[in-house]
Amino acid sequence: MVEALVAAAAALVSVGAVYAMSAARVVKQYERGVVFRLGRLRPEVRGPGFTMILPFVDRLQKVNMQIVTMPVPGQEGITRDNVTVRVDAVVYFRVTSPAEAVVRVEDYRFAVAQMAQTSLRSIIGKSELDDLLSNREKLNQGLELMIDSPAVEWGVTIDRVEIKDVSLPETMKRSMARQAEADRERRARVINADAELQASKKLAEAAKEMSEQPAALQLRLLQTVVAVAAEKNSTLVLPFPVELLRFLERAQQQLPPAGGADGAGGSEAANSGQG
């Protein structure tokens, strides 16, 4: 009789231990537990730590509450200005309602991935190439809003969306390079023209000052000669004032022609002799 009682007690202990082991669950700090009892969702969500469920009656499904980094595969599309591009992005999201993430959607990760790809293609079609290259912050906000709108119903919140890379065809890259080169050349020409304008104004002011002080022109001439001579050139170019040439020309025109006076005296003597 005693042996039968001991055997029965041992069997009960064994059954209790097996039951406890099958009912015991551990939920990690970054997880939450959603319990289904006979297929019906229990209202309470199990927090991190040790918890118990009814074996063969309850089913505990753990949901990760960490931020998930999901890369979006590159999507090809045609921009609003008819340029074919390939754009890839990355989505950061997390689960805010574990019960809705389990009940409302079959696989919330797959659903977010598909929504991100669709939204990215839609953004490509609505944007121009310049916006994709230089105005990414605005596009990221629009893409985040497009993904977050349906994801809220799934118990998922989109934290951030970033466009990683925009791939262009080789022909478009060469065209953009030529355009950038032409723009840089245009700016260089404008800068040179502006410099010439400023230099001409300064030269005009200098000429005005030199016209009031004639000695300044001579001093500037001597400075130029000294600067040229310092280069140790074999040829020295010496500027000659045009005013001096005109002065010599006028002086030569005022002089009488050579032998003019003697010729006139000889003709008068010949006339007097004939008389």
PDB file of C-alpha atoms in Angstrom:
ATOM      1  CA  MET A   1       0.000   0.000   0.000  1.00  0.00           C
ATOM      2  CA  VAL A   2       2.767   2.387   0.896  1.00  0.00           C
ATOM      3  CA  GLU A   3       4.620   1.556  -2.262  1.00  0.00           C
ATOM      4  CA  ALA A   4       1.527   2.291  -4.312  1.00  0.00           C
ATOM      5  CA  LEU A   5       1.123   5.659  -2.611  1.00  0.00           C
ATOM      6  CA  VAL A   6       4.774   6.504  -3.213  1.00  0.00           C
ATOM      7  CA  ALA A   7       4.456   5.510  -6.861  1.00  0.00           C
ATOM      8  CA  ALA A   8       1.310   7.594  -7.245  1.00  0.00           C
ATOM      9  CA  ALA A   9       2.991  10.608  -5.617  1.00  0.00           C
ATOM     10  CA  ALA A  10       6.012  10.241  -7.862  1.00  0.00           C
ATOM     11  CA  ALA A  11       3.745  10.058 -10.885  1.00  0.00           C
ATOM     12  CA  LEU A  12       1.878  13.188  -9.779  1.00  0.00           C
ATOM     13  CA  VAL A  13       5.151  15.031  -9.243  1.00  0.00           C
ATOM     14  CA  SER A  14       6.368  13.968 -12.653  1.00  0.00           C
ATOM     15  CA  VAL A  15       3.127  15.065 -14.277  1.00  0.00           C
ATOM     16  CA  GLY A  16       3.285  18.367 -12.418  1.00  0.00           C
ATOM     17  CA  ALA A  17       6.863  18.913 -13.492  1.00  0.00           C
ATOM     18  CA  VAL A  18       6.034  18.155 -17.113  1.00  0.00           C
ATOM     19  CA  TYR A  19       3.017  20.443 -16.932  1.00  0.00           C
ATOM     20  CA  ALA A  20       5.050  23.243 -15.389  1.00  0.00           C
ATOM     21  CA  MET A  21       7.775  22.870 -17.999  1.00  0.00           C
ATOM     22  CA  SER A  22       5.251  22.933 -20.812  1.00  0.00           C
ATOM     23  CA  ALA A  23       3.443  25.943 -19.311  1.00  0.00           C
ATOM     24  CA  ALA A  24       6.526  28.009 -18.512  1.00  0.00           C
ATOM     25  CA  ARG A  25       7.583  30.693 -20.994  1.00  0.00           C
ATOM     26  CA  VAL A  26      10.254  33.404 -20.941  1.00  0.00           C
ATOM     27  CA  VAL A  27       9.711  36.670 -22.785  1.00  0.00           C
ATOM     28  CA  LYS A  28      12.838  38.718 -23.477  1.00  0.00           C
ATOM     29  CA  GLN A  29      13.179  42.400 -22.693  1.00  0.00           C
ATOM     30  CA  TYR A  30      12.745  43.509 -26.309  1.00  0.00           C
ATOM     31  CA  GLU A  31       9.762  41.182 -26.918  1.00  0.00           C
ATOM     32  CA  ARG A  32       6.102  41.081 -26.057  1.00  0.00           C
ATOM     33  CA  GLY A  33       3.913  37.981 -25.835  1.00  0.00           C
ATOM     34  CA  VAL A  34       0.512  37.683 -27.511  1.00  0.00           C
ATOM     35  CA  VAL A  35      -1.608  34.815 -26.161  1.00  0.00           C
ATOM     36  CA  PHE A  36      -4.265  32.939 -28.122  1.00  0.00           C
ATOM     37  CA  ARG A  37      -6.616  30.741 -26.032  1.00  0.00           C
ATOM     38  CA  LEU A  38      -8.378  28.204 -28.164  1.00  0.00           C
ATOM     39  CA  GLY A  39      -7.799  30.495 -31.140  1.00  0.00           C
ATOM     40  CA  ARG A  40      -9.155  33.627 -29.472  1.00  0.00           C
ATOM     41  CA  LEU A  41      -6.910  36.571 -28.735  1.00  0.00           C
ATOM     42  CA  ARG A  42      -6.455  37.316 -25.058  1.00  0.00           C
ATOM     43  CA  PRO A  43      -6.682  41.048 -24.252  1.00  0.00           C
ATOM     44  CA  GLU A  44      -3.589  41.179 -22.063  1.00  0.00           C
ATOM     45  CA  VAL A  45      -0.119  41.296 -23.647  1.00  0.00           C
ATOM     46  CA  ARG A  46       2.570  39.463 -21.709  1.00  0.00           C
ATOM     47  CA  GLY A  47       5.511  41.637 -20.768  1.00  0.00           C
ATOM     48  CA  PRO A  48       9.181  40.642 -20.489  1.00  0.00           C
ATOM     49  CA  GLY A  49      10.130  38.019 -17.920  1.00  0.00           C
ATOM     50  CA  PHE A  50       8.727  34.678 -16.779  1.00  0.00           C
ATOM     51  CA  THR A  51       5.120  33.871 -17.627  1.00  0.00           C
ATOM     52  CA  MET A  52       2.795  30.856 -17.590  1.00  0.00           C
ATOM     53  CA  ILE A  53       0.246  29.637 -20.099  1.00  0.00           C
ATOM     54  CA  LEU A  54      -2.207  26.741 -20.212  1.00  0.00           C
ATOM     55  CA  PRO A  55      -0.608  23.884 -22.148  1.00  0.00           C
ATOM     56  CA  PHE A  56      -2.563  22.572 -25.108  1.00  0.00           C
ATOM     57  CA  VAL A  57      -5.008  25.453 -24.627  1.00  0.00           C
ATOM     58  CA  ASP A  58      -2.957  28.638 -24.969  1.00  0.00           C
ATOM     59  CA  ARG A  59      -0.469  29.548 -27.647  1.00  0.00           C
ATOM     60  CA  LEU A  60       2.084  32.279 -26.990  1.00  0.00           C
ATOM     61  CA  GLN A  61       3.439  34.226 -29.965  1.00  0.00           C
ATOM     62  CA  LYS A  62       6.371  36.526 -29.351  1.00  0.00           C
ATOM     63  CA  VAL A  63       6.667  39.823 -31.231  1.00  0.00           C
ATOM     64  CA  ASN A  64       9.963  41.703 -31.567  1.00  0.00           C
ATOM     65  CA  MET A  65       9.656  45.350 -30.518  1.00  0.00           C
ATOM     66  CA  GLN A  66      13.094  46.448 -31.744  1.00  0.00           C
ATOM     67  CA  ILE A  67      13.613  48.864 -34.624  1.00  0.00           C
ATOM     68  CA  VAL A  68      13.942  46.853 -37.827  1.00  0.00           C
ATOM     69  CA  THR A  69      16.243  48.014 -40.610  1.00  0.00           C
ATOM     70  CA  MET A  70      14.875  46.816 -43.934  1.00  0.00           C
ATOM     71  CA  PRO A  71      16.654  47.568 -47.219  1.00  0.00           C
ATOM     72  CA  VAL A  72      14.363  48.261 -50.148  1.00  0.00           C
ATOM     73  CA  PRO A  73      15.626  46.652 -53.387  1.00  0.00           C
ATOM     74  CA  GLY A  74      16.438  49.010 -56.229  1.00  0.00           C
ATOM     75  CA  GLN A  75      13.345  50.042 -58.176  1.00  0.00           C
ATOM     76  CA  GLU A  76      13.479  51.198 -61.777  1.00  0.00           C
ATOM     77  CA  GLY A  77      11.152  53.922 -62.956  1.00  0.00           C
ATOM     78  CA  ILE A  78      10.726  56.905 -65.244  1.00  0.00           C
ATOM     79  CA  THR A  79      10.779  60.333 -63.653  1.00  0.00           C
ATOM     80  CA  ARG A  80       8.367  63.106 -64.512  1.00  0.00           C
ATOM     81  CA  ASP A  81      10.912  64.574 -66.954  1.00  0.00           C
ATOM     82  CA  ASN A  82      11.216  61.202 -68.767  1.00  0.00           C
ATOM     83  CA  VAL A  83      14.545  59.959 -67.366  1.00  0.00           C
ATOM     84  CA  THR A  84      14.983  56.271 -66.513  1.00  0.00           C
ATOM     85  CA  VAL A  85      16.557  55.838 -63.067  1.00  0.00           C
ATOM     86  CA  ARG A  86      17.095  53.093 -60.510  1.00  0.00           C
ATOM     87  CA  VAL A  87      16.590  54.052 -56.864  1.00  0.00           C
ATOM     88  CA  ASP A  88      17.106  52.020 -53.699  1.00  0.00           C
ATOM     89  CA  ALA A  89      16.257  52.984 -50.132  1.00  0.00           C
ATOM     90  CA  VAL A  90      16.182  51.759 -46.531  1.00  0.00           C
ATOM     91  CA  VAL A  91      13.242  51.732 -44.113  1.00  0.00           C
ATOM     92  CA  TYR A  92      13.419  51.878 -40.304  1.00  0.00           C
ATOM     93  CA  PHE A  93      10.250  50.704 -38.536  1.00  0.00           C
ATOM     94  CA  ARG A  94       9.110  49.127 -35.265  1.00  0.00           C
ATOM     95  CA  VAL A  95       6.026  47.421 -33.856  1.00  0.00           C
ATOM     96  CA  THR A  96       3.959  49.585 -31.513  1.00  0.00           C
ATOM     97  CA  SER A  97       0.924  47.291 -31.098  1.00  0.00           C
ATOM     98  CA  PRO A  98       1.885  43.608 -30.906  1.00  0.00           C
ATOM     99  CA  ALA A  99      -1.717  42.354 -31.014  1.00  0.00           C
ATOM    100  CA  GLU A 100      -2.581  44.266 -34.194  1.00  0.00           C
ATOM    101  CA  ALA A 101       0.714  43.289 -35.827  1.00  0.00           C
ATOM    102  CA  VAL A 102      -0.169  39.623 -35.311  1.00  0.00           C
ATOM    103  CA  VAL A 103      -3.908  39.743 -36.018  1.00  0.00           C
ATOM    104  CA  ARG A 104      -4.406  42.377 -38.732  1.00  0.00           C
ATOM    105  CA  VAL A 105      -1.686  41.279 -41.150  1.00  0.00           C
ATOM    106  CA  GLU A 106      -0.268  37.860 -41.943  1.00  0.00           C
ATOM    107  CA  ASP A 107       3.385  38.953 -42.067  1.00  0.00           C
ATOM    108  CA  TYR A 108       3.983  42.587 -41.173  1.00  0.00           C
ATOM    109  CA  ARG A 109       7.607  42.505 -42.360  1.00  0.00           C
ATOM    110  CA  PHE A 110       6.616  41.314 -45.815  1.00  0.00           C
ATOM    111  CA  ALA A 111       3.746  43.811 -45.933  1.00  0.00           C
ATOM    112  CA  VAL A 112       6.021  46.734 -45.053  1.00  0.00           C
ATOM    113  CA  ALA A 113       8.580  45.604 -47.654  1.00  0.00           C
ATOM    114  CA  GLN A 114       5.985  45.451 -50.427  1.00  0.00           C
ATOM    115  CA  MET A 115       4.493  48.793 -49.444  1.00  0.00           C
ATOM    116  CA  ALA A 116       7.951  50.374 -49.429  1.00  0.00           C
ATOM    117  CA  GLN A 117       8.724  49.117 -52.944  1.00  0.00           C
ATOM    118  CA  THR A 118       5.382  50.328 -54.284  1.00  0.00           C
ATOM    119  CA  SER A 119       5.736  53.733 -52.649  1.00  0.00           C
ATOM    120  CA  LEU A 120       9.287  54.117 -53.953  1.00  0.00           C
ATOM    121  CA  ARG A 121       8.157  53.494 -57.534  1.00  0.00           C
ATOM    122  CA  SER A 122       5.340  55.990 -57.049  1.00  0.00           C
ATOM    123  CA  ILE A 123       7.753  58.631 -55.729  1.00  0.00           C
ATOM    124  CA  ILE A 124      10.032  58.123 -58.747  1.00  0.00           C
ATOM    125  CA  GLY A 125       7.150  58.731 -61.141  1.00  0.00           C
ATOM    126  CA  LYS A 126       6.042  61.908 -59.343  1.00  0.00           C
ATOM    127  CA  SER A 127       9.499  63.491 -59.026  1.00  0.00           C
ATOM    128  CA  GLU A 128      11.956  65.067 -61.427  1.00  0.00           C
ATOM    129  CA  LEU A 129      15.579  64.055 -61.763  1.00  0.00           C
ATOM    130  CA  ASP A 130      16.876  67.202 -60.057  1.00  0.00           C
ATOM    131  CA  ASP A 131      14.666  66.498 -57.029  1.00  0.00           C
ATOM    132  CA  LEU A 132      15.991  62.937 -56.737  1.00  0.00           C
ATOM    133  CA  LEU A 133      19.572  64.207 -56.803  1.00  0.00           C
ATOM    134  CA  SER A 134      19.395  67.336 -54.678  1.00  0.00           C
ATOM    135  CA  ASN A 135      16.094  67.431 -52.754  1.00  0.00           C
ATOM    136  CA  ARG A 136      16.135  64.067 -51.018  1.00  0.00           C
ATOM    137  CA  GLU A 137      14.960  65.310 -47.634  1.00  0.00           C
ATOM    138  CA  LYS A 138      11.569  66.282 -49.030  1.00  0.00           C
ATOM    139  CA  LEU A 139      11.290  63.013 -50.938  1.00  0.00           C
ATOM    140  CA  ASN A 140      12.186  61.038 -47.809  1.00  0.00           C
ATOM    141  CA  GLN A 141       9.386  62.739 -45.893  1.00  0.00           C
ATOM    142  CA  GLY A 142       6.890  62.044 -48.661  1.00  0.00           C
ATOM    143  CA  LEU A 143       7.991  58.413 -48.892  1.00  0.00           C
ATOM    144  CA  GLU A 144       7.726  57.988 -45.127  1.00  0.00           C
ATOM    145  CA  LEU A 145       4.197  59.388 -45.144  1.00  0.00           C
ATOM    146  CA  MET A 146       3.126  57.062 -47.961  1.00  0.00           C
ATOM    147  CA  ILE A 147       4.401  53.973 -46.122  1.00  0.00           C
ATOM    148  CA  ASP A 148       3.266  55.027 -42.663  1.00  0.00           C
ATOM    149  CA  SER A 149      -0.376  55.619 -43.602  1.00  0.00           C
ATOM    150  CA  PRO A 150      -1.316  51.929 -44.095  1.00  0.00           C
ATOM    151  CA  ALA A 151       1.289  50.641 -41.630  1.00  0.00           C
ATOM    152  CA  VAL A 152      -0.411  52.351 -38.688  1.00  0.00           C
ATOM    153  CA  GLU A 153      -3.392  50.022 -39.090  1.00  0.00           C
ATOM    154  CA  TRP A 154      -1.028  47.061 -38.815  1.00  0.00           C
ATOM    155  CA  GLY A 155       0.384  48.223 -35.482  1.00  0.00           C
ATOM    156  CA  VAL A 156       3.641  49.312 -37.109  1.00  0.00           C
ATOM    157  CA  THR A 157       5.223  52.779 -37.014  1.00  0.00           C
ATOM    158  CA  ILE A 158       7.701  53.970 -39.653  1.00  0.00           C
ATOM    159  CA  ASP A 159      10.513  55.785 -37.907  1.00  0.00           C
ATOM    160  CA  ARG A 160      12.522  56.841 -40.931  1.00  0.00           C
ATOM    161  CA  VAL A 161      12.957  56.313 -44.668  1.00  0.00           C
ATOM    162  CA  GLU A 162      16.163  57.169 -46.519  1.00  0.00           C
ATOM    163  CA  ILE A 163      16.907  57.096 -50.247  1.00  0.00           C
ATOM    164  CA  LYS A 164      20.358  55.547 -50.507  1.00  0.00           C
ATOM    165  CA  ASP A 165      21.419  55.772 -54.135  1.00  0.00           C
ATOM    166  CA  VAL A 166      20.155  56.968 -57.506  1.00  0.00           C
ATOM    167  CA  SER A 167      21.651  55.148 -60.494  1.00  0.00           C
ATOM    168  CA  LEU A 168      21.602  56.929 -63.851  1.00  0.00           C
ATOM    169  CA  PRO A 169      22.312  55.627 -67.368  1.00  0.00           C
ATOM    170  CA  GLU A 170      25.793  56.282 -68.725  1.00  0.00           C
ATOM    171  CA  THR A 171      24.456  58.573 -71.456  1.00  0.00           C
ATOM    172  CA  MET A 172      22.704  60.708 -68.865  1.00  0.00           C
ATOM    173  CA  LYS A 173      25.868  60.891 -66.760  1.00  0.00           C
ATOM    174  CA  ARG A 174      27.849  62.137 -69.765  1.00  0.00           C
ATOM    175  CA  SER A 175      25.152  64.683 -70.593  1.00  0.00           C
ATOM    176  CA  MET A 176      25.133  65.975 -67.027  1.00  0.00           C
ATOM    177  CA  ALA A 177      28.930  66.187 -67.052  1.00  0.00           C
ATOM    178  CA  ARG A 178      28.848  68.263 -70.240  1.00  0.00           C
ATOM    179  CA  GLN A 179      26.159  70.474 -68.785  1.00  0.00           C
ATOM    180  CA  ALA A 180      28.164  71.041 -65.608  1.00  0.00           C
ATOM    181  CA  GLU A 181      31.288  71.800 -67.635  1.00  0.00           C
ATOM    182  CA  ALA A 182      29.403  74.310 -69.787  1.00  0.00           C
ATOM    183  CA  ASP A 183      27.984  75.966 -66.691  1.00  0.00           C
ATOM    184  CA  ARG A 184      31.443  76.257 -65.110  1.00  0.00           C
ATOM    185  CA  GLU A 185      32.820  77.737 -68.336  1.00  0.00           C
ATOM    186  CA  ARG A 186      29.978  80.245 -68.443  1.00  0.00           C
ATOM    187  CA  ARG A 187      30.677  81.329 -64.877  1.00  0.00           C
ATOM    188  CA  ALA A 188      34.390  81.628 -65.650  1.00  0.00           C
ATOM    189  CA  ARG A 189      33.655  83.889 -68.602  1.00  0.00           C
ATOM    190  CA  VAL A 190      31.340  86.044 -66.531  1.00  0.00           C
ATOM    191  CA  ILE A 191      33.991  86.366 -63.834  1.00  0.00           C
ATOM    192  CA  ASN A 192      36.635  87.320 -66.423  1.00  0.00           C
ATOM    193  CA  ALA A 193      34.322  89.899 -67.980  1.00  0.00           C
ATOM    194  CA  ASP A 194      33.583  91.353 -64.554  1.00  0.00           C
ATOM    195  CA  ALA A 195      37.302  91.533 -63.824  1.00  0.00           C
ATOM    196  CA  GLU A 196      37.919  93.314 -67.137  1.00  0.00           C
ATOM    197  CA  LEU A 197      35.162  95.803 -66.329  1.00  0.00           C
ATOM    198  CA  GLN A 198      36.609  96.552 -62.914  1.00  0.00           C
ATOM    199  CA  ALA A 199      40.125  96.834 -64.365  1.00  0.00           C
ATOM    200  CA  SER A 200      38.924  99.241 -67.060  1.00  0.00           C
ATOM    201  CA  LYS A 201      37.271 101.446 -64.438  1.00  0.00           C
ATOM    202  CA  LYS A 202      40.448 101.508 -62.382  1.00  0.00           C
ATOM    203  CA  LEU A 203      42.543 102.303 -65.471  1.00  0.00           C
ATOM    204  CA  ALA A 204      40.170 105.124 -66.362  1.00  0.00           C
ATOM    205  CA  GLU A 205      40.570 106.553 -62.860  1.00  0.00           C
ATOM    206  CA  ALA A 206      44.356 106.207 -63.127  1.00  0.00           C
ATOM    207  CA  ALA A 207      44.376 107.954 -66.525  1.00  0.00           C
ATOM    208  CA  LYS A 208      42.320 110.783 -65.083  1.00  0.00           C
ATOM    209  CA  GLU A 209      44.781 111.236 -62.231  1.00  0.00           C
ATOM    210  CA  MET A 210      47.772 111.115 -64.595  1.00  0.00           C
ATOM    211  CA  SER A 211      46.201 113.709 -66.902  1.00  0.00           C
ATOM    212  CA  GLU A 212      46.100 116.164 -64.026  1.00  0.00           C
ATOM    213  CA  GLN A 213      49.753 115.451 -63.133  1.00  0.00           C
ATOM    214  CA  PRO A 214      51.893 114.988 -66.296  1.00  0.00           C
ATOM    215  CA  ALA A 215      54.905 114.011 -64.192  1.00  0.00           C
ATOM    216  CA  ALA A 216      53.024 110.947 -62.994  1.00  0.00           C
ATOM    217  CA  LEU A 217      53.037 109.568 -66.535  1.00  0.00           C
ATOM    218  CA  GLN A 218      56.817 109.919 -66.723  1.00  0.00           C
ATOM    219  CA  LEU A 219      57.232 108.215 -63.350  1.00  0.00           C
ATOM    220  CA  ARG A 220      54.995 105.380 -64.489  1.00  0.00           C
ATOM    221  CA  LEU A 221      57.052 105.057 -67.649  1.00  0.00           C
ATOM    222  CA  LEU A 222      60.268 104.792 -65.645  1.00  0.00           C
ATOM    223  CA  GLN A 223      58.695 102.159 -63.378  1.00  0.00           C
ATOM    224  CA  THR A 224      57.708 100.113 -66.434  1.00  0.00           C
ATOM    225  CA  VAL A 225      61.246 100.320 -67.827  1.00  0.00           C
ATOM    226  CA  VAL A 226      62.705  99.204 -64.491  1.00  0.00           C
ATOM    227  CA  ALA A 227      60.254  96.280 -64.307  1.00  0.00           C
ATOM    228  CA  VAL A 228      61.112  95.139 -67.836  1.00  0.00           C
ATOM    229  CA  ALA A 229      64.843  95.495 -67.265  1.00  0.00           C
ATOM    230  CA  ALA A 230      64.636  93.370 -64.104  1.00  0.00           C
ATOM    231  CA  GLU A 231      63.632  90.334 -66.176  1.00  0.00           C
ATOM    232  CA  LYS A 232      67.094  90.252 -67.849  1.00  0.00           C
ATOM    233  CA  ASN A 233      65.659  90.209 -71.339  1.00  0.00           C
ATOM    234  CA  SER A 234      67.839  90.651 -74.399  1.00  0.00           C
ATOM    235  CA  THR A 235      65.251  92.957 -75.962  1.00  0.00           C
ATOM    236  CA  LEU A 236      64.039  96.097 -74.232  1.00  0.00           C
ATOM    237  CA  VAL A 237      60.783  97.614 -75.409  1.00  0.00           C
ATOM    238  CA  LEU A 238      60.753 101.343 -74.653  1.00  0.00           C
ATOM    239  CA  PRO A 239      57.435 103.133 -75.157  1.00  0.00           C
ATOM    240  CA  PHE A 240      57.723 106.464 -76.961  1.00  0.00           C
ATOM    241  CA  PRO A 241      55.137 109.185 -76.331  1.00  0.00           C
ATOM    242  CA  VAL A 242      53.030 109.987 -79.360  1.00  0.00           C
ATOM    243  CA  GLU A 243      52.812 113.638 -78.280  1.00  0.00           C
ATOM    244  CA  LEU A 244      56.583 113.971 -78.772  1.00  0.00           C
ATOM    245  CA  LEU A 245      56.316 112.631 -82.324  1.00  0.00           C
ATOM    246  CA  ARG A 246      53.568 115.129 -83.113  1.00  0.00           C
ATOM    247  CA  PHE A 247      55.665 117.953 -81.672  1.00  0.00           C
ATOM    248  CA  LEU A 248      58.622 117.057 -83.888  1.00  0.00           C
ATOM    249  CA  GLU A 249      56.324 116.773 -86.915  1.00  0.00           C
ATOM    250  CA  ARG A 250      54.891 120.265 -86.329  1.00  0.00           C
ATOM    251  CA  ALA A 251      58.349 121.690 -85.797  1.00  0.00           C
ATOM    252  CA  GLN A 252      59.543 120.218 -89.096  1.00  0.00           C
ATOM    253  CA  GLN A 253      56.569 121.675 -90.981  1.00  0.00           C
ATOM    254  CA  GLN A 254      57.320 125.164 -89.645  1.00  0.00           C
ATOM    255  CA  LEU A 255      60.975 125.137 -90.954  1.00  0.00           C
ATOM    256  CA  PRO A 256      61.551 126.633 -94.512  1.00  0.00           C
ATOM    257  CA  PRO A 257      62.699 124.228 -97.246  1.00  0.00           C
ATOM    258  CA  ALA A 258      66.498 123.920 -97.700  1.00  0.00           C
ATOM    259  CA  GLY A 259      68.009 126.292-100.383  1.00  0.00           C
ATOM    260  CA  GLY A 260      64.790 128.181-100.866  1.00  0.00           C
ATOM    261  CA  ALA A 261      66.259 131.623-100.002  1.00  0.00           C
ATOM    262  CA  ASP A 262      69.363 131.275-102.245  1.00  0.00           C
ATOM    263  CA  GLY A 263      67.300 130.322-105.280  1.00  0.00           C
ATOM    264  CA  ALA A 264      65.112 133.350-104.924  1.00  0.00           C
ATOM    265  CA  GLY A 265      68.133 135.747-104.722  1.00  0.00           C
ATOM    266  CA  GLY A 266      69.747 134.218-107.854  1.00  0.00           C
ATOM    267  CA  SER A 267      66.606 134.716-109.944  1.00  0.00           C
ATOM    268  CA  GLU A 268      66.359 138.357-108.908  1.00  0.00           C
ATOM    269  CA  ALA A 269      70.026 138.941-109.899  1.00  0.00           C
ATOM    270  CA  ALA A 270      69.430 137.382-113.280  1.00  0.00           C
ATOM    271  CA  ASN A 271      66.453 139.633-113.915  1.00  0.00           C
ATOM    272  CA  SER A 272      68.391 142.769-112.990  1.00  0.00           C
ATOM    273  CA  GLY A 273      71.231 141.803-115.378  1.00  0.00           C
ATOM    274  CA  GLN A 274      68.867 141.396-118.252  1.00  0.00           C
ATOM    275  CA  GLY A 275      67.425 144.754-117.538  1.00  0.00           C
TER     276      GLY A 275
END
